[in-house]
Short mmCIF file of C-alpha atoms in Angstrom, two decimals:
data_model
loop_
_atom_site.label_atom_id
_atom_site.label_comp_id
_atom_site.label_asym_id
_atom_site.label_seq_id
_atom_site.Cartn_x
_atom_site.Cartn_y
_atom_site.Cartn_z
CA MET P 409 0.17 0.11 0.12
CA SER P 410 1.93 3.32 1.11
CA ASN P 411 4.84 3.58 3.42
CA GLN P 412 3.41 6.92 4.11
CA ALA P 413 0.48 5.70 5.76
CA LYS P 414 -0.13 6.63 9.53
CA GLU P 415 1.85 4.16 11.44
CA HIS P 416 -0.36 4.04 14.61
CA ILE P 417 -3.21 1.81 14.77
CA PHE P 418 -6.29 3.00 16.82
CA LYS P 419 -9.93 1.83 17.45
CA ALA P 420 -12.35 2.87 14.91
CA PRO P 421 -14.64 5.68 16.02
CA GLU P 422 -18.42 5.27 15.43
CA PHE P 423 -19.24 6.68 11.75
CA HIS P 424 -21.91 9.30 12.65
CA VAL P 425 -23.02 9.68 9.23
CA LYS P 426 -26.76 10.72 9.05
CA ASN P 427 -27.53 10.30 5.34
CA TRP P 428 -26.94 7.00 3.44
CA ILE P 429 -27.97 5.28 0.31
CA ASN P 430 -27.72 1.58 -0.46
CA ALA P 431 -26.12 -0.11 -3.39
CA SER P 432 -28.97 0.70 -5.72
CA GLY P 433 -29.03 4.39 -4.64
CA ASN P 434 -31.92 4.28 -2.24
CA LYS P 435 -32.33 5.88 1.19
CA ILE P 436 -31.41 3.73 4.09
CA ASP P 437 -31.10 3.82 7.68
CA PRO P 438 -27.63 5.16 9.15
CA ILE P 439 -24.79 2.43 8.78
CA LYS P 440 -23.14 1.68 11.85
CA LEU P 441 -19.88 0.29 12.67
CA SER P 442 -21.41 -2.43 14.57
CA ASP P 443 -23.65 -3.49 11.30
CA LEU P 444 -20.20 -4.53 9.82
CA LYS P 445 -19.25 -6.60 12.84
CA GLY P 446 -16.61 -9.11 12.12
CA GLN P 447 -15.86 -7.75 8.49
CA PHE P 448 -12.92 -5.81 7.01
CA LYS P 449 -14.21 -2.47 6.10
CA ILE P 450 -12.91 0.08 3.41
CA LEU P 451 -14.07 3.57 3.70
CA TYR P 452 -13.34 6.01 0.67
CA CYS P 453 -13.73 9.48 1.56
CA PHE P 454 -14.31 11.99 -1.44
CA GLN P 455 -15.99 15.36 -2.35
CA SER P 456 -17.76 15.70 -5.68
CA TRP P 457 -15.56 18.33 -6.81
CA CYS P 458 -12.16 17.04 -5.85
CA PRO P 459 -10.18 16.43 -8.97
CA GLY P 460 -8.04 13.76 -7.43
CA CYS P 461 -11.03 11.85 -6.12
CA HIS P 462 -12.18 11.54 -9.87
CA SER P 463 -8.88 10.99 -11.50
CA LYS P 464 -7.29 8.41 -8.98
CA GLY P 465 -9.46 7.72 -5.87
CA LEU P 466 -12.74 6.60 -7.57
CA PRO P 467 -11.22 4.56 -10.31
CA ASP P 468 -8.94 2.60 -7.47
CA LEU P 469 -12.17 2.26 -5.49
CA LYS P 470 -13.86 0.83 -8.50
CA LYS P 471 -10.87 -1.43 -9.23
CA MET P 472 -10.83 -2.81 -5.61
CA VAL P 473 -14.77 -3.37 -5.64
CA GLU P 474 -14.56 -5.27 -8.73
CA ALA P 475 -11.70 -7.46 -8.06
CA LEU P 476 -13.05 -8.15 -4.46
CA SER P 477 -16.57 -8.51 -5.24
CA ASP P 478 -16.97 -12.21 -4.50
CA ASN P 479 -15.43 -11.67 -0.84
CA ASP P 480 -18.22 -11.50 1.81
CA SER P 481 -15.86 -10.62 4.37
CA ILE P 482 -14.95 -7.29 2.98
CA SER P 483 -17.55 -4.09 2.78
CA PHE P 484 -16.81 -1.17 0.78
CA LEU P 485 -18.35 2.21 1.79
CA ALA P 486 -17.87 5.76 0.12
CA ILE P 487 -18.46 8.72 2.08
CA GLN P 488 -18.59 12.23 0.59
CA THR P 489 -16.90 13.81 3.54
CA VAL P 490 -18.08 17.75 3.32
CA PHE P 491 -15.68 20.15 4.86
CA GLU P 492 -15.90 23.02 2.38
CA GLY P 493 -18.30 23.88 -0.53
CA TYR P 494 -21.45 22.72 0.89
CA ASP P 495 -23.21 24.14 -1.86
CA ALA P 496 -21.22 22.04 -4.44
CA ASN P 497 -20.87 18.71 -2.22
CA THR P 498 -24.50 18.04 -2.12
CA TYR P 499 -26.55 15.05 -1.26
CA GLU P 500 -27.65 15.04 -4.97
CA LYS P 501 -23.88 15.16 -6.17
CA MET P 502 -23.19 12.10 -3.97
CA LEU P 503 -26.16 10.21 -5.72
CA GLU P 504 -24.51 11.46 -9.30
CA THR P 505 -21.12 10.00 -8.24
CA GLN P 506 -22.58 6.48 -7.40
CA LYS P 507 -24.28 6.44 -10.81
CA GLN P 508 -21.16 7.89 -12.81
CA TYR P 509 -18.88 5.23 -11.37
CA ASP P 510 -21.57 2.42 -11.41
CA LEU P 511 -20.37 1.58 -7.90
CA LYS P 512 -23.02 -0.72 -6.37
CA ILE P 513 -21.76 -0.13 -2.64
CA PRO P 514 -23.38 2.14 -0.06
CA PHE P 515 -22.72 5.95 0.03
CA GLY P 516 -22.78 8.30 2.73
CA HIS P 517 -23.22 11.96 2.75
CA ASP P 518 -21.39 13.57 5.88
CA THR P 519 -21.84 17.22 6.52
CA GLY P 520 -21.13 17.03 10.24
CA ASP P 521 -23.79 17.05 13.09
CA ASP P 522 -25.27 20.70 12.05
CA GLU P 523 -25.28 19.89 8.49
CA LYS P 524 -22.69 22.80 7.85
CA SER P 525 -19.73 21.87 9.95
CA ARG P 526 -16.73 19.55 9.25
CA SER P 527 -17.54 16.12 8.38
CA ASN P 528 -17.87 13.82 11.36
CA ILE P 529 -15.56 11.13 9.62
CA MET P 530 -12.74 13.72 8.93
CA THR P 531 -12.78 14.73 12.55
CA ASN P 532 -13.04 11.40 14.17
CA TYR P 533 -10.59 9.45 11.74
CA GLN P 534 -8.28 12.26 11.61
CA THR P 535 -8.22 12.49 7.79
CA GLY P 536 -6.31 14.92 5.60
CA GLY P 537 -8.86 15.71 3.01
CA THR P 538 -9.74 14.01 -0.02
CA PRO P 539 -9.37 11.48 -1.60
CA TRP P 540 -8.65 9.45 1.57
CA PHE P 541 -8.90 5.65 2.00
CA ILE P 542 -9.57 4.16 5.53
CA PHE P 543 -8.90 0.51 5.99
CA ILE P 544 -10.61 -0.95 9.30
CA ASP P 545 -9.90 -4.66 10.30
CA LYS P 546 -12.33 -7.34 11.51
CA HIS P 547 -11.64 -6.29 15.17
CA ASP P 548 -12.47 -2.55 14.26
CA ASN P 549 -8.94 -1.23 14.49
CA VAL P 550 -7.73 1.29 11.89
CA VAL P 551 -4.95 -0.20 10.12
CA PHE P 552 -4.57 2.19 6.97
CA ALA P 553 -5.54 5.78 6.49
CA ASP P 554 -3.97 7.81 3.74
CA PHE P 555 -4.30 9.86 0.60
CA HIS P 556 -1.94 7.60 -1.13
CA LEU P 557 -3.19 3.99 -2.13
CA ASN P 558 -1.48 1.55 -4.50
CA ALA P 559 -4.98 -0.16 -5.77
CA ASP P 560 -3.04 -3.39 -7.07
CA ALA P 561 -0.98 -3.74 -3.66
CA ALA P 562 -4.24 -3.35 -1.65
CA ILE P 563 -6.15 -5.86 -3.68
CA ALA P 564 -3.32 -8.42 -3.35
CA PHE P 565 -3.33 -7.88 0.30
CA LEU P 566 -6.96 -8.01 0.65
CA LYS P 567 -7.26 -11.28 -1.34
CA THR P 568 -5.29 -12.91 1.40
CA LEU P 569 -7.96 -12.08 4.35
#
């Protein structure tokens, strides 16, 4: 993956993302960490207006989702982590992004607790912006969190789980 990944492992905090859609784009109840108990979780944080998210992050996510689609012990989640550009990074843009990349995974829209503050995921997981990948092991430890991801190395690693 990346040697620049944060070296410290920490317990994954609850997501606290209010707005979610399922793999088909339909509204669902908020996804909680406990809903994915015993699974390896991959969170992808993006903003709809982020050039790096579209040129690198989302294609890497799609590549991983497709390569690991038959692995029931891995869950993928994409979360629009809004920390600026609230008028551009809307719920509707999140829906468009899911359709644009034909990603059949849950998507969350995280605008913070008051709908206009910093994303809860960004605050609680100490992310540095977007695109950002977070890997949470089956024991709910964050084992990777970084901008930089080598998708092929990540797929090779995830296939060993």
